[in-house]
PDB file of C-alpha atoms in Angstrom:
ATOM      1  CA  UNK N   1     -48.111 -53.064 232.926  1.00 64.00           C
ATOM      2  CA  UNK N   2     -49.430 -50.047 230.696  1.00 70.00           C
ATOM      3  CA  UNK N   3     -50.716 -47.447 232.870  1.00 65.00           C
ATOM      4  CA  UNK N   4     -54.486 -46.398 233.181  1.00 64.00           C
ATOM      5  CA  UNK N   5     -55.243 -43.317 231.788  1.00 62.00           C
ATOM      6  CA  UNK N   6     -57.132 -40.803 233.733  1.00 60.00           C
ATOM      7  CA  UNK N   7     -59.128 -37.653 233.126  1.00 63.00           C
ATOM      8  CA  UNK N   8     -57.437 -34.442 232.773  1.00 62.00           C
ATOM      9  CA  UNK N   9     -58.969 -31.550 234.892  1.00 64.00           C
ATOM     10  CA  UNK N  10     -60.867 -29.016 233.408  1.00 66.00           C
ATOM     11  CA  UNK N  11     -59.984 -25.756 234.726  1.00 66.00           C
ATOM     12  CA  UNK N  12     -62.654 -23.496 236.606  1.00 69.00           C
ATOM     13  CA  UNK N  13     -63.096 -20.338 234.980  1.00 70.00           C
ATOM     14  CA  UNK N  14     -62.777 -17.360 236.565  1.00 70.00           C
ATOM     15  CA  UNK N  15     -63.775 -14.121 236.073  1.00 75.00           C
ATOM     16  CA  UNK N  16     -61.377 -11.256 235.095  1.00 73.00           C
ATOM     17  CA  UNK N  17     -61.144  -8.353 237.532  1.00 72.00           C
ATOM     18  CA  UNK N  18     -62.005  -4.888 236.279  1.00 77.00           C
ATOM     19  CA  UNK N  19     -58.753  -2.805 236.580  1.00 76.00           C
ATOM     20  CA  UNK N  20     -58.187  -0.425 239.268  1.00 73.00           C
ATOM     21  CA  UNK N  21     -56.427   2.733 239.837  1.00 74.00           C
ATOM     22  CA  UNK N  22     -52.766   2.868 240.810  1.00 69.00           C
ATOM     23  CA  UNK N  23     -51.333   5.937 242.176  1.00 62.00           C
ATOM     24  CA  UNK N  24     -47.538   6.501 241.769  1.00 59.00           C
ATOM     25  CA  UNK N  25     -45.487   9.272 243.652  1.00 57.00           C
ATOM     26  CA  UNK N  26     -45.182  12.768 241.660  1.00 51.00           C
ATOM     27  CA  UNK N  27     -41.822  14.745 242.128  1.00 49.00           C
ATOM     28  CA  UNK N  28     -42.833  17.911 241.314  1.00 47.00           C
ATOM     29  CA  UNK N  29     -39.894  20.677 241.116  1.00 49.00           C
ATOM     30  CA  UNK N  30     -41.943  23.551 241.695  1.00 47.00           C
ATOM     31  CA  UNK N  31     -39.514  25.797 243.293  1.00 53.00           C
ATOM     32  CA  UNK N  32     -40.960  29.512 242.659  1.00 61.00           C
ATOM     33  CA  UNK N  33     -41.234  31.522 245.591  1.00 63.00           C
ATOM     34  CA  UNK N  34     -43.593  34.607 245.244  1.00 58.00           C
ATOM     35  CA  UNK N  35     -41.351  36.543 246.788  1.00 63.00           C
ATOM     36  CA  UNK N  36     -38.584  35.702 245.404  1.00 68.00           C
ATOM     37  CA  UNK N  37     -39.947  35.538 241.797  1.00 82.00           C
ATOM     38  CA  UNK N  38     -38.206  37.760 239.305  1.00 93.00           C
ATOM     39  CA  UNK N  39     -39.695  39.713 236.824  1.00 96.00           C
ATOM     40  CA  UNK N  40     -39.418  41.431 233.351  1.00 97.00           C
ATOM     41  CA  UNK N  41     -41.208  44.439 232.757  1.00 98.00           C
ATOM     42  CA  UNK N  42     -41.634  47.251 230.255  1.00 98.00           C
ATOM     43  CA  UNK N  43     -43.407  50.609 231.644  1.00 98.00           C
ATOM     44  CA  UNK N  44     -44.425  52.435 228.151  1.00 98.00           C
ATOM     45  CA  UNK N  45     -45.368  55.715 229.115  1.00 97.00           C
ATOM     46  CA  UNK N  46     -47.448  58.712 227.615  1.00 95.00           C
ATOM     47  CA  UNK N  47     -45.294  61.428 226.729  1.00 95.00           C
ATOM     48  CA  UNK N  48     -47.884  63.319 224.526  1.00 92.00           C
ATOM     49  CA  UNK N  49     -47.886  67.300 224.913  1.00 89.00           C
ATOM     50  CA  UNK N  50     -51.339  66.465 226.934  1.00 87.00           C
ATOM     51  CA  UNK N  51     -49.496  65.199 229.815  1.00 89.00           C
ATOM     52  CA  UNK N  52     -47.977  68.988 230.597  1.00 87.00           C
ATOM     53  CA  UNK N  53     -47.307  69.738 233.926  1.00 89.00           C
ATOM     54  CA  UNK N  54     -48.586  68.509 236.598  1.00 91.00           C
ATOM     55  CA  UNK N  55     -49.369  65.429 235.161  1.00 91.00           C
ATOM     56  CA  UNK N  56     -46.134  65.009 233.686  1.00 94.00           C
ATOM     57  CA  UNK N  57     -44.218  65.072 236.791  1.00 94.00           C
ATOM     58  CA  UNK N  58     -46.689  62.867 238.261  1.00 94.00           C
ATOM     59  CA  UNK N  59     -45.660  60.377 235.423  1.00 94.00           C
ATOM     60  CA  UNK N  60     -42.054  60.518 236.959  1.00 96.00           C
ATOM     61  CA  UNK N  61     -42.580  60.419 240.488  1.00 96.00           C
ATOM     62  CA  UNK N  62     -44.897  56.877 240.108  1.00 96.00           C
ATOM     63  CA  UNK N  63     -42.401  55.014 237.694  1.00 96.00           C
ATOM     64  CA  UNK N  64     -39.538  55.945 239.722  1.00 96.00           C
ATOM     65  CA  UNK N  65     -41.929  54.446 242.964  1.00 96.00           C
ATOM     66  CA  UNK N  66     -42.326  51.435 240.519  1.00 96.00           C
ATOM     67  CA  UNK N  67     -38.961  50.655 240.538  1.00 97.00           C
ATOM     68  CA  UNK N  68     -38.541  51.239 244.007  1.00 95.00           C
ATOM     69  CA  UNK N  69     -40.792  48.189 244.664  1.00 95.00           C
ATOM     70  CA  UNK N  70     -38.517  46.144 242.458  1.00 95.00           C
ATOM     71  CA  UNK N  71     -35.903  43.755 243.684  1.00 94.00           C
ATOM     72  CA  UNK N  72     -33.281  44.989 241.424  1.00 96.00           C
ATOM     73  CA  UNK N  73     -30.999  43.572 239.777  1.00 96.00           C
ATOM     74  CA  UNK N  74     -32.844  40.115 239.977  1.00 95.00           C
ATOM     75  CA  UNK N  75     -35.793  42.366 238.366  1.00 96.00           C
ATOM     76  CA  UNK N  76     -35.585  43.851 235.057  1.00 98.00           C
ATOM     77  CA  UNK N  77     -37.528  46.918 233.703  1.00 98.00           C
ATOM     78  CA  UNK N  78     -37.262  48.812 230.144  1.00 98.00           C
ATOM     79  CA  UNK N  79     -38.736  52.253 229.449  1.00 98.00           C
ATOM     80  CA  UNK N  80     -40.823  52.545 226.501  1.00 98.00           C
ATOM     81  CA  UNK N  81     -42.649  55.940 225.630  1.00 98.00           C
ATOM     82  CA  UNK N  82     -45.265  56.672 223.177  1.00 95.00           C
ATOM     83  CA  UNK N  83     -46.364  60.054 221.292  1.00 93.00           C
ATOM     84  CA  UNK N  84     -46.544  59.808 217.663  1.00 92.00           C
ATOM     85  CA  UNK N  85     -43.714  56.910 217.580  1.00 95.00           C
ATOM     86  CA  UNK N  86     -42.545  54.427 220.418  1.00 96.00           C
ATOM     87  CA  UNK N  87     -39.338  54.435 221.554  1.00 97.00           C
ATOM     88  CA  UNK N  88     -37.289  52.487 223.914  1.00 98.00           C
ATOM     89  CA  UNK N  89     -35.520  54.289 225.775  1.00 98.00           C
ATOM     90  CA  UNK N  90     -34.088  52.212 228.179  1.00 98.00           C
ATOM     91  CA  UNK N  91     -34.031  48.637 227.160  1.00 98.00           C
ATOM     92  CA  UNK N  92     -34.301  45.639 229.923  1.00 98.00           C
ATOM     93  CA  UNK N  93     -31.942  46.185 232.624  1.00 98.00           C
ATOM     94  CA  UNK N  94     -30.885  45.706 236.554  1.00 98.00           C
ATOM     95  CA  UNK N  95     -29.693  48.877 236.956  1.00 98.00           C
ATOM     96  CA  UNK N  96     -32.090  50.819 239.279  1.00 97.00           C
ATOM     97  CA  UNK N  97     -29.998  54.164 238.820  1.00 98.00           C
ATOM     98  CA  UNK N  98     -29.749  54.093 235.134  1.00 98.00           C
ATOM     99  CA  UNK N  99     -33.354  53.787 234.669  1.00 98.00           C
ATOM    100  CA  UNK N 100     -34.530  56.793 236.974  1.00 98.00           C
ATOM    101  CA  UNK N 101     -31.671  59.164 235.323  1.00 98.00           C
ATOM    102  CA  UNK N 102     -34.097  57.912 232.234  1.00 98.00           C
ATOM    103  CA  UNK N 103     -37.455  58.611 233.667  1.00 98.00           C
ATOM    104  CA  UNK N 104     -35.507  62.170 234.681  1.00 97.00           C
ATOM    105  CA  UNK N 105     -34.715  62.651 230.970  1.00 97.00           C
ATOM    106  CA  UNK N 106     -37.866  62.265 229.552  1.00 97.00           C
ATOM    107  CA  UNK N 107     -39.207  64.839 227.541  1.00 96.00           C
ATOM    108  CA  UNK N 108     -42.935  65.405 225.731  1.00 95.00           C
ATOM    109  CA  UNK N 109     -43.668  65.114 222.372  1.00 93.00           C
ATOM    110  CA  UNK N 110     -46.911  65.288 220.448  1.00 89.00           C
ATOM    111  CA  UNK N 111     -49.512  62.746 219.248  1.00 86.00           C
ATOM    112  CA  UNK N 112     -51.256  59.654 220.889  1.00 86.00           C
ATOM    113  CA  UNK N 113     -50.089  56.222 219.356  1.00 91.00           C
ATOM    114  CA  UNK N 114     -50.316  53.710 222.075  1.00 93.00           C
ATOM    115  CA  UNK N 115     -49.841  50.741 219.360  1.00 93.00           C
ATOM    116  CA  UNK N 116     -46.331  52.647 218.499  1.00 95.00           C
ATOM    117  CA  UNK N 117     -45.424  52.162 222.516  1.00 96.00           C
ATOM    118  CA  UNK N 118     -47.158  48.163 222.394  1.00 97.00           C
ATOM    119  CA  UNK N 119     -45.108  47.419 219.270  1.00 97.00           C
ATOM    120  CA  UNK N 120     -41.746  48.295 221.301  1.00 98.00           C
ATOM    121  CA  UNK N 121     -42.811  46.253 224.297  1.00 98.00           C
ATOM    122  CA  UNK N 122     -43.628  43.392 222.194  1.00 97.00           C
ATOM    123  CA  UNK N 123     -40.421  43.543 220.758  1.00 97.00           C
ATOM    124  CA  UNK N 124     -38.392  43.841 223.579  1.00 97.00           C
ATOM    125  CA  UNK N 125     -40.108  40.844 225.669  1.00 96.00           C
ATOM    126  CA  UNK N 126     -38.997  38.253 222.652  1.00 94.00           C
ATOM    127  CA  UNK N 127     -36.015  38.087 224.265  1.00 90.00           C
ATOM    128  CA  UNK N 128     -37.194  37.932 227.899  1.00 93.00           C
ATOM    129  CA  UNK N 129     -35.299  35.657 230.526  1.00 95.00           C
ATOM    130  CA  UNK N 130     -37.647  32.334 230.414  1.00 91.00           C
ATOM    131  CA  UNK N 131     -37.721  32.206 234.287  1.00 91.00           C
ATOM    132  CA  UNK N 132     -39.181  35.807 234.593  1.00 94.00           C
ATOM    133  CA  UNK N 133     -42.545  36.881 234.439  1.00 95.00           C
ATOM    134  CA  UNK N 134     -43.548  38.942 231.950  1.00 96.00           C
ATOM    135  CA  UNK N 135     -45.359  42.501 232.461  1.00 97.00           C
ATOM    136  CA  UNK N 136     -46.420  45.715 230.355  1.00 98.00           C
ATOM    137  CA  UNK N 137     -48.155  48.045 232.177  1.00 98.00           C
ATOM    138  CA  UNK N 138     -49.261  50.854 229.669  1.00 97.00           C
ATOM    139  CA  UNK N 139     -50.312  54.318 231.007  1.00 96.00           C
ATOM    140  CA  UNK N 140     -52.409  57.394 229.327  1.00 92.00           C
ATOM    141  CA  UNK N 141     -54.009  59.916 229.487  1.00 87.00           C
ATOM    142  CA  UNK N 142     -55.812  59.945 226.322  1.00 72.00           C
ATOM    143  CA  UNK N 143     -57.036  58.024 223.544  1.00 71.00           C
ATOM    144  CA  UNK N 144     -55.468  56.311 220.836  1.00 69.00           C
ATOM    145  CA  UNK N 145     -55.089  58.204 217.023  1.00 66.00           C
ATOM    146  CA  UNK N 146     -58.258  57.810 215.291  1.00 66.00           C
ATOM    147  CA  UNK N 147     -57.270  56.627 212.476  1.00 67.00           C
ATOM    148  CA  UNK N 148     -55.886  53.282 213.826  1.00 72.00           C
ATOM    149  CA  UNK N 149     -58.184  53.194 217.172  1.00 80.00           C
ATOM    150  CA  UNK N 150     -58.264  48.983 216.526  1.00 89.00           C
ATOM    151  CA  UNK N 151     -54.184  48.945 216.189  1.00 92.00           C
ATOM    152  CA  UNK N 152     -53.363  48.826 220.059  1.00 93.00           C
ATOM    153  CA  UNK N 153     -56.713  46.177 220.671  1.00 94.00           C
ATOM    154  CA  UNK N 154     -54.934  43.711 218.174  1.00 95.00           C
ATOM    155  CA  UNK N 155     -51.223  43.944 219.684  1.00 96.00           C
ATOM    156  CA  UNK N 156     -52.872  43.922 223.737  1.00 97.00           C
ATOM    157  CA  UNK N 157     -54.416  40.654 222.311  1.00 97.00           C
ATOM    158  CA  UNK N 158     -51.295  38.935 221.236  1.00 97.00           C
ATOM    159  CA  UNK N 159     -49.766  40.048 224.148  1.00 97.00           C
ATOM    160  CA  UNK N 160     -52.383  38.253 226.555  1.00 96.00           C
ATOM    161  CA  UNK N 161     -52.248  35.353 224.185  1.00 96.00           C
ATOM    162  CA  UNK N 162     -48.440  35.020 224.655  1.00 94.00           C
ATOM    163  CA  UNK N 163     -48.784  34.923 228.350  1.00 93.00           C
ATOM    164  CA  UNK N 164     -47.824  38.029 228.970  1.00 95.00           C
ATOM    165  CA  UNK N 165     -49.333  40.380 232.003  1.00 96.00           C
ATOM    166  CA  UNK N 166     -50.814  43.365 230.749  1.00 97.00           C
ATOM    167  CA  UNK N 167     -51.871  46.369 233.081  1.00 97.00           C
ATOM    168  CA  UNK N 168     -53.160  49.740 231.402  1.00 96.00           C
ATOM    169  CA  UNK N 169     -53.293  52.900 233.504  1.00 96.00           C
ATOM    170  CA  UNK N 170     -55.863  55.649 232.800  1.00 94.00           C
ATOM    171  CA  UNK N 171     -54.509  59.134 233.910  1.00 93.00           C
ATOM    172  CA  UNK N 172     -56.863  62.402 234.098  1.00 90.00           C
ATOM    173  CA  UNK N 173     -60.396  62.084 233.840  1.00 88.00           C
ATOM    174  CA  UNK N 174     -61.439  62.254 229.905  1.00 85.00           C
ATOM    175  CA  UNK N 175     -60.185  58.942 229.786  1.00 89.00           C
ATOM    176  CA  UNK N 176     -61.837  56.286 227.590  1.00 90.00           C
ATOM    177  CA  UNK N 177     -62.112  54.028 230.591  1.00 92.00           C
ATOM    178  CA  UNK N 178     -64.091  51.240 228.259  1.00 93.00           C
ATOM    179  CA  UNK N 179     -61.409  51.671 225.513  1.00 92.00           C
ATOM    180  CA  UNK N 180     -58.926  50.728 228.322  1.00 94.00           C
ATOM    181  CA  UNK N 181     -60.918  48.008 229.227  1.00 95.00           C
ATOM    182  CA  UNK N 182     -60.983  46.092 226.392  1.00 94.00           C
ATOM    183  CA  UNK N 183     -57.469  46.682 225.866  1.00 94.00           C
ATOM    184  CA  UNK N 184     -57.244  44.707 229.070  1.00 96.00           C
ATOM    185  CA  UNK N 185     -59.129  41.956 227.915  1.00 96.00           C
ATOM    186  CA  UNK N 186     -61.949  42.818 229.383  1.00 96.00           C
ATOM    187  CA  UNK N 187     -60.731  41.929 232.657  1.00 96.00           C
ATOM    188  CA  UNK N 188     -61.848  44.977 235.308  1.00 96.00           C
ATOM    189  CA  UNK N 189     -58.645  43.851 237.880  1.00 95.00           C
ATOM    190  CA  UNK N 190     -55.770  45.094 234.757  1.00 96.00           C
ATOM    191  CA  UNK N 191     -57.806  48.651 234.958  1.00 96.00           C
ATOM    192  CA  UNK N 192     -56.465  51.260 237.117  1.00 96.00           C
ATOM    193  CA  UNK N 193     -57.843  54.277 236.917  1.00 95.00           C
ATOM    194  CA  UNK N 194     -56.343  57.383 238.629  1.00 93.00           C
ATOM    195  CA  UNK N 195     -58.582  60.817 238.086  1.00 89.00           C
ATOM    196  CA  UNK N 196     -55.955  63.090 240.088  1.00 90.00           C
ATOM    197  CA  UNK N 197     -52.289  62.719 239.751  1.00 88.00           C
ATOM    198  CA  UNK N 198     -51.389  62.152 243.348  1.00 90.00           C
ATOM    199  CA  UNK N 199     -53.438  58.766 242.790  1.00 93.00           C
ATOM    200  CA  UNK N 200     -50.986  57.505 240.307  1.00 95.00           C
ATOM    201  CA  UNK N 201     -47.855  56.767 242.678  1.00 95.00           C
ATOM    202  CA  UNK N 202     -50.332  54.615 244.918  1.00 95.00           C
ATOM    203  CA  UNK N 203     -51.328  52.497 241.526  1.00 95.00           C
ATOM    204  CA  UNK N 204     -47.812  51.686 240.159  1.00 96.00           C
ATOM    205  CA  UNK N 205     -46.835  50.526 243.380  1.00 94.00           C
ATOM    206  CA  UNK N 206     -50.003  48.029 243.739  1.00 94.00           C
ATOM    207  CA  UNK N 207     -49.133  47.007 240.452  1.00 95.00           C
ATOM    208  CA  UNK N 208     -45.869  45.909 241.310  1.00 93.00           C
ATOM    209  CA  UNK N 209     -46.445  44.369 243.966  1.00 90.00           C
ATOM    210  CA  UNK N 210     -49.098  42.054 241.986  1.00 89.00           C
ATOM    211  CA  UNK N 211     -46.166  40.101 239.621  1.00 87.00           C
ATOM    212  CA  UNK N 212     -46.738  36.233 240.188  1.00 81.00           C
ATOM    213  CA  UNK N 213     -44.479  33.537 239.294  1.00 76.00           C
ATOM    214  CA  UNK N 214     -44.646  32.409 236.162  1.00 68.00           C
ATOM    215  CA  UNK N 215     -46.760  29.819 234.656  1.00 61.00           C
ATOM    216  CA  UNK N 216     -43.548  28.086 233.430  1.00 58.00           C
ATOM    217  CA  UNK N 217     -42.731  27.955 236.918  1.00 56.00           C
ATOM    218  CA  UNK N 218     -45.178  25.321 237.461  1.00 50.00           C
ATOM    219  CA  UNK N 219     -46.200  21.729 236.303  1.00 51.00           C
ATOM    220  CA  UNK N 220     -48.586  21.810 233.303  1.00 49.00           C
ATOM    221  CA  UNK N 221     -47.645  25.472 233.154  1.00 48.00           C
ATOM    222  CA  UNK N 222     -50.298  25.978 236.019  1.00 49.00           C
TER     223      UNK N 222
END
C-alpha cells in the first residue's frame, strides 16, 4: 500500500529575546599598599645667594626631615639645586646617609633659574623604577629669571602630563604665590607656602607623607 501523505507542521514563531547582561568574575591584582608604596623623588632646591642665612639652614634642616619620613632604601630621593644652572647633585638613591652628607654640602650660588632645576628632575625621573611613584617637590624663595619667566610653566606642564606629582614650596614672604600656583597646575593642594623658616620643616614632612601608590598600581591605571 503507498502511504498517505500528511501535512507537515508549520512552526510557531517566536519572538527573539532582547539580550541581557552577563557579569563574569574580575581578578584584579591590585596589590599596592599605601603604606608600603615606594617612591621616587627629586627635592630641587634654591640655592640662590637670596636664601643666606637663616633661610638657608632652614633649607637643610626640612630636606634632611624629608628624608627622615622616607622608608629608605625601598624609597629613593635625588638632590637637584637650582641658581643660575641645575645640578644634580645626588642622583636617585637608598642611601639615607649619603644624601644628608649632600644636603650638608650644599653651598649658594647666584641667580634664580627654576627651569635649570625642572630640566634635571625631568631628566632624572626617565629612568624611574615603574613601580614607584613619582614626585618633584620644587622649593623657592624667589621668582624665576625674567627673561624666561614661561620656561619653568612649560616643563611643570609636561611633568603633570607624564604623571608625575609635582609640589612647589614658596619660602619667605615676597613670594610670587600665583606664579607658584600655576606652576602647580593650578591646583591650590600642590601650594605650600611657608612665610617664616621654622614653617618649612612642618611642610616637607606633610609632603611626604602625601605619596600615593601609583596609578600603574591599579586597573585602568586608576
Amino acid at each position: 500500500p503507498t502511504p498517505t501523505p500528511t501535512d507537515t507542521p508549520t512552526p510557531t514563531p517566536t519572538n527573539t529575546p532582547n539580550p541581557k547582561p552577563i557579569y563574569l568574575p574580575l581578578l584584579l591584582r591590585e596589590q599596592c599598599d599605601p603604606e608600603k608604596a615606594v617612591a621616587d623623588v627629586i627635592l630641587v632646591l634654591d640655592i640662590s645667594s637670596s636664601m643666606t642665612g637663616e633661610k638657608f639652614d632652614a633649607i637643610k634642616v626640612a630636606a634632611k626631615a624629608f628624608l627622615a619620613a622616607m622608608n629608605f632604601p625601598s624609597d629613593h630621593v635625588a638632590i637637584v639645586t637650582f641658581a643660575t644652572v641645575g645640578k644634580t647633585l645626588i642622583p636617585l638613591t637608598g642611601d639615607e646617609a649619603a644624601l644628608n652628607k649632600t644636603i650638608d654640602d650644599m653651598v649658594l650660588e647666584s641667580g634664580t633659574h627654576i627651569d635649570q632645576g625642572l630640566l634635571r628632575a625631568q631628566e632624572l625621573l626617565a629612568t624611574r623604577r615603574l613601580d614607584a611613584t613619582p614626585m618633584v617637590v620644587v622649593m623657592t624663595d624667589g621668582l624665576q629669571f625674567e627673561k624666561s619667566l614661561e620656561e619653568p610653566q612649560v616643563l611643570a606642564a609636561q611633568l603633570r602630563a607624564s604623571g608625575i606629582l609635582l609640589h612647589v614650596v614658596g619660602l619667605g614672604t615676597d613670594v610670587d604665590a600665583a606664579y607658584l600656583l600655576r606652576m602647580a597646575g593650578g591646583d591650590q593642594s600642590k601650594v605650600h607656602l611657608s612665610p617664616r623658616s621654622e614653617e618649612l620643616t612642618a611642610i616637607y614632612v606633610e609632603i611626604a607623607r602625601l605619596i600615593p601608590c601609583p596609578p600603574s598600581a591599579y586597573w585602568a591605571n586608576r
